[in-house]
Coordinates of C-alpha atoms in Angstrom, one line a residue:
Chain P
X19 CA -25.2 17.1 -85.4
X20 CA -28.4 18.4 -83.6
X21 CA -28.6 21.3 -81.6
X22 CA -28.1 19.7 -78.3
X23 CA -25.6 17.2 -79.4
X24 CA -23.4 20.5 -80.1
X25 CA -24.1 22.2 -76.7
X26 CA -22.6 19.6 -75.4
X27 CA -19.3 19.5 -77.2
X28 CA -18.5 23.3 -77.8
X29 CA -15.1 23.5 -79.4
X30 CA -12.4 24.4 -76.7
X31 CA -11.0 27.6 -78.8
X32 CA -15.1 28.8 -79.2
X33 CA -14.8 28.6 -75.0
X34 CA -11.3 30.2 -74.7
X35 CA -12.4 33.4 -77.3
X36 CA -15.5 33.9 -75.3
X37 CA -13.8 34.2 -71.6
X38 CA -11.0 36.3 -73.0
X39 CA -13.7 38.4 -74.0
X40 CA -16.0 38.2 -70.5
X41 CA -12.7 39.0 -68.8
X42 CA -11.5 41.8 -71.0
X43 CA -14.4 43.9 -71.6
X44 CA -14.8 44.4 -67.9
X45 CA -11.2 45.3 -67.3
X46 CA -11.9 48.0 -70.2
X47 CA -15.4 49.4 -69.3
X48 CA -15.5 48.6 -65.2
X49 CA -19.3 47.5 -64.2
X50 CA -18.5 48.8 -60.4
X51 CA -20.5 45.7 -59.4
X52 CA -20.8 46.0 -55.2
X53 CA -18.9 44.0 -53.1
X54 CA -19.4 42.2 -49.9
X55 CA -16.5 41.8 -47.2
X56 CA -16.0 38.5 -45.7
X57 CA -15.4 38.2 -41.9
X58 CA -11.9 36.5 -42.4
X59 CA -10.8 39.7 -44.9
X60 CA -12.2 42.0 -42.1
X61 CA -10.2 40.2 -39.3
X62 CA -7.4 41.1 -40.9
X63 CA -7.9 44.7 -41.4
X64 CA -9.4 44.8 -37.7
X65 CA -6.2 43.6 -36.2
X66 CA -4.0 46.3 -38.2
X67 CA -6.0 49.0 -37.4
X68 CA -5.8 48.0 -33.9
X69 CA -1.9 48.2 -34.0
X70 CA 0.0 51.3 -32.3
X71 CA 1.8 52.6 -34.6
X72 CA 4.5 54.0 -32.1
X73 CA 5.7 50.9 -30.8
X74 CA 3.9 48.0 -33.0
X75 CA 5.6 45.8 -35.5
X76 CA 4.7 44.0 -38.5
X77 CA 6.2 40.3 -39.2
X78 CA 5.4 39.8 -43.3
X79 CA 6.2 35.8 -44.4
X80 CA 6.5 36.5 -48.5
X81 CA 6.0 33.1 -49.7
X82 CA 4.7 33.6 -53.5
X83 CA 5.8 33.8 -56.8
X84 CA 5.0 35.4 -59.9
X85 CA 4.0 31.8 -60.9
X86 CA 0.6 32.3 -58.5
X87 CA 0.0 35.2 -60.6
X88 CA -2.1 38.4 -59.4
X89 CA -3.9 36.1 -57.0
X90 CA -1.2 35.7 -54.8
X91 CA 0.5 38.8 -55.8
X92 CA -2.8 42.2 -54.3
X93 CA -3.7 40.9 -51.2
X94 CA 0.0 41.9 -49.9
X95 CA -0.1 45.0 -51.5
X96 CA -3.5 45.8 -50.0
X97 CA -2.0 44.7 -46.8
X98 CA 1.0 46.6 -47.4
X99 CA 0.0 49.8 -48.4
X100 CA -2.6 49.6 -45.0
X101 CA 0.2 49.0 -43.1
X102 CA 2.7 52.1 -44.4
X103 CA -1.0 54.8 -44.4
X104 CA -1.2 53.7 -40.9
X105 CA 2.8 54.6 -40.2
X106 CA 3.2 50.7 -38.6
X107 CA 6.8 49.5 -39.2
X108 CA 7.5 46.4 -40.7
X109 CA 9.7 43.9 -41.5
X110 CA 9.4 41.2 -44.5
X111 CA 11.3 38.0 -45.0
X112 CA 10.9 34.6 -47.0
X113 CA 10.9 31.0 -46.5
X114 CA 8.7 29.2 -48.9
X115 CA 10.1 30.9 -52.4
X116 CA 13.4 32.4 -53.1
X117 CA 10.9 34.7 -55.5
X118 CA 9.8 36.4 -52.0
X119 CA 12.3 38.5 -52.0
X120 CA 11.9 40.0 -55.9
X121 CA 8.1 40.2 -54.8
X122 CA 8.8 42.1 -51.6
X123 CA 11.6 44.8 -53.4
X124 CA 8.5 45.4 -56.4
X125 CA 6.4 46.6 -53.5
X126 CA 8.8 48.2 -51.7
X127 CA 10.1 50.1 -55.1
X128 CA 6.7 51.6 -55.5
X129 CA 6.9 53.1 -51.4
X130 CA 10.2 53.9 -51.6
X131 CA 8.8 56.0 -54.7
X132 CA 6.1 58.0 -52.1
X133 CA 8.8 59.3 -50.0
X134 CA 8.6 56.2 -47.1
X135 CA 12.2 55.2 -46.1
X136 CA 13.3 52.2 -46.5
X137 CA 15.0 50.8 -43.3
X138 CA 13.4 53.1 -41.0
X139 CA 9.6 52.6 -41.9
X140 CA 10.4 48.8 -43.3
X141 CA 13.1 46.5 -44.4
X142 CA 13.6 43.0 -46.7
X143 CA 15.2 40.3 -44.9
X144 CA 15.4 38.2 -47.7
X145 CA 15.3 34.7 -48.1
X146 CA 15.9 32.0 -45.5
X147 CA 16.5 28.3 -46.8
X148 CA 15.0 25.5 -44.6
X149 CA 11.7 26.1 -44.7
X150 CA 9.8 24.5 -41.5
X151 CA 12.9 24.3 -40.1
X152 CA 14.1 28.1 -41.0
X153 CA 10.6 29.3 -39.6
X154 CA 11.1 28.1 -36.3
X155 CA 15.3 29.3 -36.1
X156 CA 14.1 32.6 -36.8
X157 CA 11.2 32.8 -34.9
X158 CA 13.5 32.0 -31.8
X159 CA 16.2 34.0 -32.6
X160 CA 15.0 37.0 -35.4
X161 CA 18.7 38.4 -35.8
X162 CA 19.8 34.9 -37.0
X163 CA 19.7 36.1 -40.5
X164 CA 22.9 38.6 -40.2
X165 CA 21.9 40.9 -43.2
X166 CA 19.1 42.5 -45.3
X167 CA 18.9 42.0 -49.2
X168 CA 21.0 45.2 -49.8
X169 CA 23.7 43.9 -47.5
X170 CA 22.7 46.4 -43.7
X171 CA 23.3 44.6 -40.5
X172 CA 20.1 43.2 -39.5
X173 CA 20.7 44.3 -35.9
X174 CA 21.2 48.0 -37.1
X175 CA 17.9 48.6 -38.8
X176 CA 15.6 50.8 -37.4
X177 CA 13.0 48.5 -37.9
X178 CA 14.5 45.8 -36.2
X179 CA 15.4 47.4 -33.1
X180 CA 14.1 46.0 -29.8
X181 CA 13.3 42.8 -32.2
X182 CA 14.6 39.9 -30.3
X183 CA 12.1 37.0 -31.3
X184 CA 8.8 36.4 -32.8
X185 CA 7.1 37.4 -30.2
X186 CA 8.7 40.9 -30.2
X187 CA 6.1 41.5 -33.0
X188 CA 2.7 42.5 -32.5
X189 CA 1.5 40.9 -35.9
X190 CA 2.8 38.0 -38.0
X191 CA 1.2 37.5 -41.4
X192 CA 2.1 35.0 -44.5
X193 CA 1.4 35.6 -47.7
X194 CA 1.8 32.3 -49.7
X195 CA 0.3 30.3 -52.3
X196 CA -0.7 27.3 -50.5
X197 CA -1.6 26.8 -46.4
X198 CA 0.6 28.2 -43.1
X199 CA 0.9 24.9 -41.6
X200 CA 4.3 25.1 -40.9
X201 CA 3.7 28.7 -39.1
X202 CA 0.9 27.2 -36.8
X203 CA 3.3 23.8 -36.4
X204 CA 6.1 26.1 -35.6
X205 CA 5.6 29.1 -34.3
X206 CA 1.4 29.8 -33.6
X207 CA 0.9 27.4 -31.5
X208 CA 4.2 26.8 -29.7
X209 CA 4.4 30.7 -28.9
X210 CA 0.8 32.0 -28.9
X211 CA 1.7 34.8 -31.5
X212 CA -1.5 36.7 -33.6
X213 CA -0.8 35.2 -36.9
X214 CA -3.0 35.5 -40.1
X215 CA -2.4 34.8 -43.9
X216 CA -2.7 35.6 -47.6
X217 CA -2.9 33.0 -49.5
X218 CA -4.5 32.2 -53.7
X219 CA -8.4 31.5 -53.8
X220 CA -8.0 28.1 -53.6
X221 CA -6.2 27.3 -50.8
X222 CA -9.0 29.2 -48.4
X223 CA -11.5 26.0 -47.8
X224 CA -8.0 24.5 -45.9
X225 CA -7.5 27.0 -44.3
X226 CA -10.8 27.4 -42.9
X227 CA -10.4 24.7 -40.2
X228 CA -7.4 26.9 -38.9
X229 CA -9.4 30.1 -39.2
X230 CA -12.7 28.5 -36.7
X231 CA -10.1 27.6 -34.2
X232 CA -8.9 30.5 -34.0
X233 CA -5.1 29.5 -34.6
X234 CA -5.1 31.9 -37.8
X235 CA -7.2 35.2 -36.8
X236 CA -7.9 36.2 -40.5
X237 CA -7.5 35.2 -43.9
X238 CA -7.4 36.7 -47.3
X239 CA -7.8 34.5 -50.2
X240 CA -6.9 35.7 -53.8
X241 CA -8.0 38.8 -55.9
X242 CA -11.7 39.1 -54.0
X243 CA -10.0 39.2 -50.7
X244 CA -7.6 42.1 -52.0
X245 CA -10.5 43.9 -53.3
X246 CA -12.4 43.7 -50.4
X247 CA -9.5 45.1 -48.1
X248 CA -9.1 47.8 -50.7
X249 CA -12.3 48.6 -49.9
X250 CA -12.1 48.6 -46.4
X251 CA -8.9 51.1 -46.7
X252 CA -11.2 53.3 -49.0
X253 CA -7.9 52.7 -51.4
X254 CA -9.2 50.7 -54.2
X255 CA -6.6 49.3 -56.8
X256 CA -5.7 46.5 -58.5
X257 CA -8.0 43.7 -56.5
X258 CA -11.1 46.1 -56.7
X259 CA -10.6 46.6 -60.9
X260 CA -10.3 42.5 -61.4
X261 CA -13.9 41.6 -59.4
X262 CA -15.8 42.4 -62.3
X263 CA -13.9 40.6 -64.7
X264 CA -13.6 37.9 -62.2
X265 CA -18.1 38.1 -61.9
X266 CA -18.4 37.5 -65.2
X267 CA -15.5 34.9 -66.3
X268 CA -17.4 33.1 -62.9
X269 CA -21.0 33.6 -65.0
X270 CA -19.8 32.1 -68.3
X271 CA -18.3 29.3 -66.8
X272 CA -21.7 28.4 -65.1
X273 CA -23.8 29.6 -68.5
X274 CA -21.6 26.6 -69.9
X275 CA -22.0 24.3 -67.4
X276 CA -25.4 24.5 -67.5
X277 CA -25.6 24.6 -71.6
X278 CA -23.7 20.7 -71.5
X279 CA -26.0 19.6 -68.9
X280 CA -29.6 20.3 -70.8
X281 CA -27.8 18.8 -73.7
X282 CA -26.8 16.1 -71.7
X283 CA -30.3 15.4 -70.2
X284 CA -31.9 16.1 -73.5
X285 CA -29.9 13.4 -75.7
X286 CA -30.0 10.9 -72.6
X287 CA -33.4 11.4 -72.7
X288 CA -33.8 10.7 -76.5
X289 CA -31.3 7.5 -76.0
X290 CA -33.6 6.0 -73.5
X291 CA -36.6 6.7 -75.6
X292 CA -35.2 4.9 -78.4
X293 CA -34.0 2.4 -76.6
X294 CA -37.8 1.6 -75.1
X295 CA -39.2 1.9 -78.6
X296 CA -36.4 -0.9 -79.9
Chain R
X14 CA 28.1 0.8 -42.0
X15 CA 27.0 2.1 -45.2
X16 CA 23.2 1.7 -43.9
X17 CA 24.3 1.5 -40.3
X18 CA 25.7 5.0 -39.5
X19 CA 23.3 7.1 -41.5
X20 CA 20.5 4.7 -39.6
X21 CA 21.9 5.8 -36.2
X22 CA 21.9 9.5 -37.3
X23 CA 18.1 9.6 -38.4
X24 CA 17.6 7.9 -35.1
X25 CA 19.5 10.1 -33.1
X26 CA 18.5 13.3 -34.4
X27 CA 14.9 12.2 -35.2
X28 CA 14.5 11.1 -31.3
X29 CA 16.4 14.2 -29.6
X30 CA 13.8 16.0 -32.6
X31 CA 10.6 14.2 -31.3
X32 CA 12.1 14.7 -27.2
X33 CA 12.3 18.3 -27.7
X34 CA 8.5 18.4 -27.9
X35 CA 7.7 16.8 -25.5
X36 CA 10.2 17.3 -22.5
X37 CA 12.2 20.1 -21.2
X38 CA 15.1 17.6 -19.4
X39 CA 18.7 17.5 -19.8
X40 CA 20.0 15.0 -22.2
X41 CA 21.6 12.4 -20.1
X42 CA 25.7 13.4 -18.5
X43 CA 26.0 16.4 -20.7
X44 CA 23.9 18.9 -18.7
X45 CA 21.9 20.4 -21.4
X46 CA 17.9 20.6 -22.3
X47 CA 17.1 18.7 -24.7
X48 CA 15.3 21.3 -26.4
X49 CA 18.3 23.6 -26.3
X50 CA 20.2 20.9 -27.8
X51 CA 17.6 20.7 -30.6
X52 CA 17.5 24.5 -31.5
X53 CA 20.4 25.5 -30.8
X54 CA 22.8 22.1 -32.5
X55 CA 20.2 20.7 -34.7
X56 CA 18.1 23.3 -36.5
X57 CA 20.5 26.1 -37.5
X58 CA 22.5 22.7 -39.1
X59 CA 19.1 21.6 -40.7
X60 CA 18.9 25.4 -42.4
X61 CA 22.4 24.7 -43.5
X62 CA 22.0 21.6 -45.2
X63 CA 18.9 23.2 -46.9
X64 CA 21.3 25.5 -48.0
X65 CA 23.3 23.6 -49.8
X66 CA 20.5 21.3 -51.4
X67 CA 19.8 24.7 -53.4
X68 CA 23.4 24.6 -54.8
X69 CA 23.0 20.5 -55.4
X70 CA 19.8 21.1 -57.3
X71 CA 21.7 23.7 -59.4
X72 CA 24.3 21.7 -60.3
X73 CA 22.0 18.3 -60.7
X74 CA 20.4 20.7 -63.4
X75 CA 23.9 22.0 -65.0
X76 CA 24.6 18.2 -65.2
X77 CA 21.2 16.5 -66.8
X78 CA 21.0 20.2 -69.1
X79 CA 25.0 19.5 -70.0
X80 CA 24.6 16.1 -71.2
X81 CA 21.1 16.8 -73.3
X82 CA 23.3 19.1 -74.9
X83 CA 26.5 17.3 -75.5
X84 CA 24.0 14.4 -76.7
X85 CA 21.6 16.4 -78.7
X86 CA 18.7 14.8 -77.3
X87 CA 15.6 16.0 -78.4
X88 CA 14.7 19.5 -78.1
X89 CA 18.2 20.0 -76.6
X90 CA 18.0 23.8 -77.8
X91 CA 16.0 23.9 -74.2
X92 CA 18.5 23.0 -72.2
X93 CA 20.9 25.8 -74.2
X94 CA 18.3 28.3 -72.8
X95 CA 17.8 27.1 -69.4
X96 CA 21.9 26.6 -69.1
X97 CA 22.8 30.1 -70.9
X98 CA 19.6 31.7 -68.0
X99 CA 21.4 29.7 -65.0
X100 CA 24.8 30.8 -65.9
X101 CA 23.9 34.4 -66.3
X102 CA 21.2 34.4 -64.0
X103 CA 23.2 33.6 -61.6
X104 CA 26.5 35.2 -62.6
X105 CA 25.1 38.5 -62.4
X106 CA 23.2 37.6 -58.9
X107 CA 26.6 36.9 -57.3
X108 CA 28.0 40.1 -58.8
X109 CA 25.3 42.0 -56.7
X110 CA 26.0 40.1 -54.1
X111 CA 29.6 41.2 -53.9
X112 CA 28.9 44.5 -55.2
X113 CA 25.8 46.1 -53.0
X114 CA 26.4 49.5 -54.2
X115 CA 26.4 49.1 -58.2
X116 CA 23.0 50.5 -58.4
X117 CA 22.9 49.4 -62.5
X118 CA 23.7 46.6 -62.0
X119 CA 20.7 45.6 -59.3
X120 CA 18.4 47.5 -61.7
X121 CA 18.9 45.4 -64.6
X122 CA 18.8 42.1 -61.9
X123 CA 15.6 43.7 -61.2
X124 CA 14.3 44.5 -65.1
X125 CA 15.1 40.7 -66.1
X126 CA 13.3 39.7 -63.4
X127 CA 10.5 41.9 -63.2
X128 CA 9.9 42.1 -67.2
X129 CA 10.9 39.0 -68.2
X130 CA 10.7 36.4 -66.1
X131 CA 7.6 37.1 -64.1
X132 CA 5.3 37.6 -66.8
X133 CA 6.5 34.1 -68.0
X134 CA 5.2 32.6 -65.1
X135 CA 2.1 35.0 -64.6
X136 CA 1.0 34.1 -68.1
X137 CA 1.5 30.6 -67.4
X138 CA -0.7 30.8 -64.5
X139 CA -3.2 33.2 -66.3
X140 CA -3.8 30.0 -69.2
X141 CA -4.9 28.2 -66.5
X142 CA -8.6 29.9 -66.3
X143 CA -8.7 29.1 -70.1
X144 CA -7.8 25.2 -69.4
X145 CA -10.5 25.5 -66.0
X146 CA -13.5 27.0 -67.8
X147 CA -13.2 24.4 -70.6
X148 CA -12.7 21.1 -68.6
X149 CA -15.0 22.3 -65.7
X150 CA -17.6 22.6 -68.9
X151 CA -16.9 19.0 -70.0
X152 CA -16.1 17.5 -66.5
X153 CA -19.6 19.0 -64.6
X154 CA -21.8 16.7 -65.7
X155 CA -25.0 15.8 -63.5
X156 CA -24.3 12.1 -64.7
X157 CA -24.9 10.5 -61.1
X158 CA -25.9 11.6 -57.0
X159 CA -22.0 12.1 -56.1
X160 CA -21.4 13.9 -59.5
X161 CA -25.0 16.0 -59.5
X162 CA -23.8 17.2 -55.5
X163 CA -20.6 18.2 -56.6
X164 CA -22.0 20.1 -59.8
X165 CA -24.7 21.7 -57.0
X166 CA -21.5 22.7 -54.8
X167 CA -19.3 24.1 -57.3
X168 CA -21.9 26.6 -58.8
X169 CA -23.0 27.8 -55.7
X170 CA -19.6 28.3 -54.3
X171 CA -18.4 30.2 -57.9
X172 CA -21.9 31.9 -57.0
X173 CA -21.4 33.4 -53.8
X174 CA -17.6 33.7 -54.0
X175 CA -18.0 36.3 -57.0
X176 CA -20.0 40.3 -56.6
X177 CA -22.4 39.0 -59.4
X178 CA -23.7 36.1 -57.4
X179 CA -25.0 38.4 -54.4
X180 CA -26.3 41.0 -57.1
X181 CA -28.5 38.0 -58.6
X182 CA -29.6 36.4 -55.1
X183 CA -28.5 38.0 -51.4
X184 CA -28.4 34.7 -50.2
X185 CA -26.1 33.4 -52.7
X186 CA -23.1 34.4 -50.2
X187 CA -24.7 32.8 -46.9
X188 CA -24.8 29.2 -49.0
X189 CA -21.2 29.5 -49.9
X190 CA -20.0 30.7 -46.3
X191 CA -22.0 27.6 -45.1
X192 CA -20.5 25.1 -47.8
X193 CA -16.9 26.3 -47.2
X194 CA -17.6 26.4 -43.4
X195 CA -19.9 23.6 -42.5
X196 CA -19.7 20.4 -45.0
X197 CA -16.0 21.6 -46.2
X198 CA -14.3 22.2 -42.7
X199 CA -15.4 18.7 -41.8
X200 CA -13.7 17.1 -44.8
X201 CA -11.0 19.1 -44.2
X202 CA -10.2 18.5 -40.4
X203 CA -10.6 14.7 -41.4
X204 CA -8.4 14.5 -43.6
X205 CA -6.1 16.3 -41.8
X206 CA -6.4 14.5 -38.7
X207 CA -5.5 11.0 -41.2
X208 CA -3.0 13.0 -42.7
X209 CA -1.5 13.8 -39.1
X210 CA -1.5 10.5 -38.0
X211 CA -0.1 8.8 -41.4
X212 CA 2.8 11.5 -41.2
X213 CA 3.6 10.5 -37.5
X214 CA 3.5 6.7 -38.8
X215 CA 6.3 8.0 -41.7
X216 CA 7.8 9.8 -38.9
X217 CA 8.3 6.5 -36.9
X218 CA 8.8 4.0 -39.6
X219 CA 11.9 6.6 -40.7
X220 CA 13.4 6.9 -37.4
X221 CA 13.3 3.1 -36.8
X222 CA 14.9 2.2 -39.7
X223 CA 12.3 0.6 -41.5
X224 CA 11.5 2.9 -44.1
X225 CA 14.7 3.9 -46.4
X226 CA 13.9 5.6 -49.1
X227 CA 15.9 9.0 -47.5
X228 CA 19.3 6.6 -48.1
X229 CA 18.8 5.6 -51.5
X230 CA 18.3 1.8 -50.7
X231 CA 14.5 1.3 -50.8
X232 CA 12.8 -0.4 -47.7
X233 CA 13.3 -3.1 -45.5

């Protein structure tokens, strides 16, 4: 087998050894490569720095699993840990997942850890079944669901006081690992609340149509987002220490894309040759 | 009435559904909005229902897992795993539940979950980049036009998505923006105009009885 003949059919385990070593060497000696925010990323952190901590709350839909992995998993960190350095109050529930609430009590484990109070500067709704359907009953009515996941009256958590409906929050954002249809179906558009969403990498180009007409005010999508926003918060963490592995896992996929492609023009080229000369 | 009651139901609920939308008047001698009767009747029974699919689906599973067992079917010792998780899974869930203030207990909820379970399906996920990288290798081939603009898109949106591609070239970035928010947002408000309008043709075809499927007896 030529040269080119074998660029063209690199064994599998050859490609698997090679990104497992693109995406750990990174992880082990960090490049610091620089990044660039994206508008949708900076929406985001716009609208949360433009919240009043005093009398603003937060509305956080967590709709992911562990099954979406880390890319689902930083961006509501980030978001999270922007919200609690600002002092803004919020409140998380789930719809899409009965995993949201695990996800939310992990984050809320590490807080609870610097001092913030849980109740008082945030709370975990838990999980709402329904769906669409669940979205919309609680956006009407936010004291629907009776208690919290460690069993305190909705209605007698700090947080939730003066929370009547959706609209009683200044922000509503979904972390989730597909698109917020059901939000803009449900809720955005039938009561003109500021919505945006988290979502994995490749959900964003859905999203997108949403974002340009302004029905979703910011996005985040997957581990760049999260590093971005890091940045922004001059907090960087988890997101910011995956972009370089992320860069060059990216880079060898290419390098091999292009590799079977000259092979592939080369031999094609020898075939037709051959077959003039028959 | 088998097929005629639950017929009128879907009708019923699907019109007073569709109504609410688009009307704020009172359903005819009772006095009340129809939007009212919608979110106040209609949904919080809909969240119900969902409720209960949850325990259906766990006891669908406690049913297909029980008989691979009793049967030994092939590879039955996976359903002795995923019956033995469900049963103490859940067991221990409910005991929380009942119990908010046994602290030991909610930790070691929390340890299965956060030490078992979810690197199971993180890792899961994480094999995915391996299974990407080697069939986008064999897949991007420049073998036609469609195929060679697709291979073009797809490198320059890896490109500008990642650090590394605005290191190489500054204008890496302002290609992918334009990709995802130019040539993709068209595609993508297309197809979700078609899928709009096929979903309101579902919508109607369900209401009116024609399509079945939701009652187990096919279509018309």
């Amino acid at each position: 087998m030529s040269f080119m003949e074998r660029i063209q059919n690199v064994d599998s385990r050859i490609i698997y050894i090679l990104l497992l070593i693109a995406l750990s060497l990174p992880l082990l000696r960090p490049i610091g490569i620089p990044l660039q925010t994206d508008p949708m990323v900076r929406a985001v952190y716009d609208i949360i720095e433009s919240l009043d901590p005093e009398k603003d709350r937060v509305l956080l839909s967590m709709d992911y699993s562990p099954g979406a992995g880390l890319d689902a998993e930083v961006s509501p960190v980030a978001v999270i840990q922007h919200l609690t350095q600002r002092g803004i109050k919020w409140a998380a529930i789930s719809f899409g997942t009965t995993d949201g609430p695990m996800m939310t009590n992990r984050i809320i484990a590490d807080l609870e850890a610097k001092g913030y109070e849980y109740g008082k500067d945030f709370a975990n709704l838990g999980y709402m079944a329904g769906e669409e359907n669940a979205v919309r009953l609680f956006a009407l009515d936010c004291l629907s669901v009776p208690a919290d996941v460690r069993g305190n009256k909705t209605d007698q958590l700090p947080v939730m006081q003066g929370i009547k409906t959706i609209k009683d929050f200044a922000f509503v954002m979904q972390f989730s690992m597909s698109t917020p249809e059901m939000w803009i179906r449900q809720v955005v558009d039938p009561m003109g609340i500021r919505f945006a969403t988290g979502t994995v990498t490749v959900s964003v180009p859905s999203i997108v149509p949403y974002y340009n007409s302004g029905q979703v005010k910011g996005v985040m999508g997957g581990v760049s987002s999260a590093a971005q926003y890091e940045l922004l918060c001059n907090n960087p963490g988890k997101g910011a220490a995956l972009m370089d592995a992320q860069s060059m896992g990216h880079l060898l996929i290419i390098v091999f894309i292009v590799l079977g492609n000259i092979g592939y023009f080369v031999m094609k080229d020898k075939k037709d040759k051959a077959a003039a000369g028959q | 009435m088998r097929k005629e009651v639950p017929l009128l139901i879907t009708f019923v609920v699907a019109l007073i559904a569709m109504l609410s939308q688009v009307t704020t008047g009172n359903v005819p001698g009772l006095g009340v909005a129809i939007p009212d009767v919608f979110e106040r009747y209609i949904s919080p029974w809909m969240t119900v229902v969902s409720a209960f699919s949850l325990c259906l689906a766990s006891v669908n599973l406690i049913v297909v897992h029980s008989r691979n067992v009793s049967r030994k079917q092939p590879e039955w010792i996976y359903s002795v795993v995923l019956l033995g998780s469900l049963v103490i899974y859940g067991t221990w869930c409910t005991y929380i539940q009942l119990n908010p203030d046994d602290t030991a207990a909610s930790f070691g909820y929390s340890l299965i979950y956060n030490y078992i379970l979810s690197p199971l399906m993180t890792g899961q996920w994480a094999c995915l980049a391996f299974y990407v990288a080697s069939a986008s290798y064999r897949a991007f081939r420049a073998r036609n036009l469609e195929a060679t603009v697709l291979l073009g898109s797809a490198i320059l949106v890896m490109l500008g998505a990642t650090p590394v591609g605005g290191v190489i070239w500054s204008k890496f970035p302002v290609i992918q923006r334009w990709l995802i928010d130019i040539p993709n947002m068209t595609g993508q408000r297309a197809l979700l105009i078609g899928a709009a309008v096929g979903s309101f043709v579902a919508c109607l075809r369900t209401m009116l009885g024609i399509e079945r499927g939701h009652l187990g007896i096919g279509g018309s």
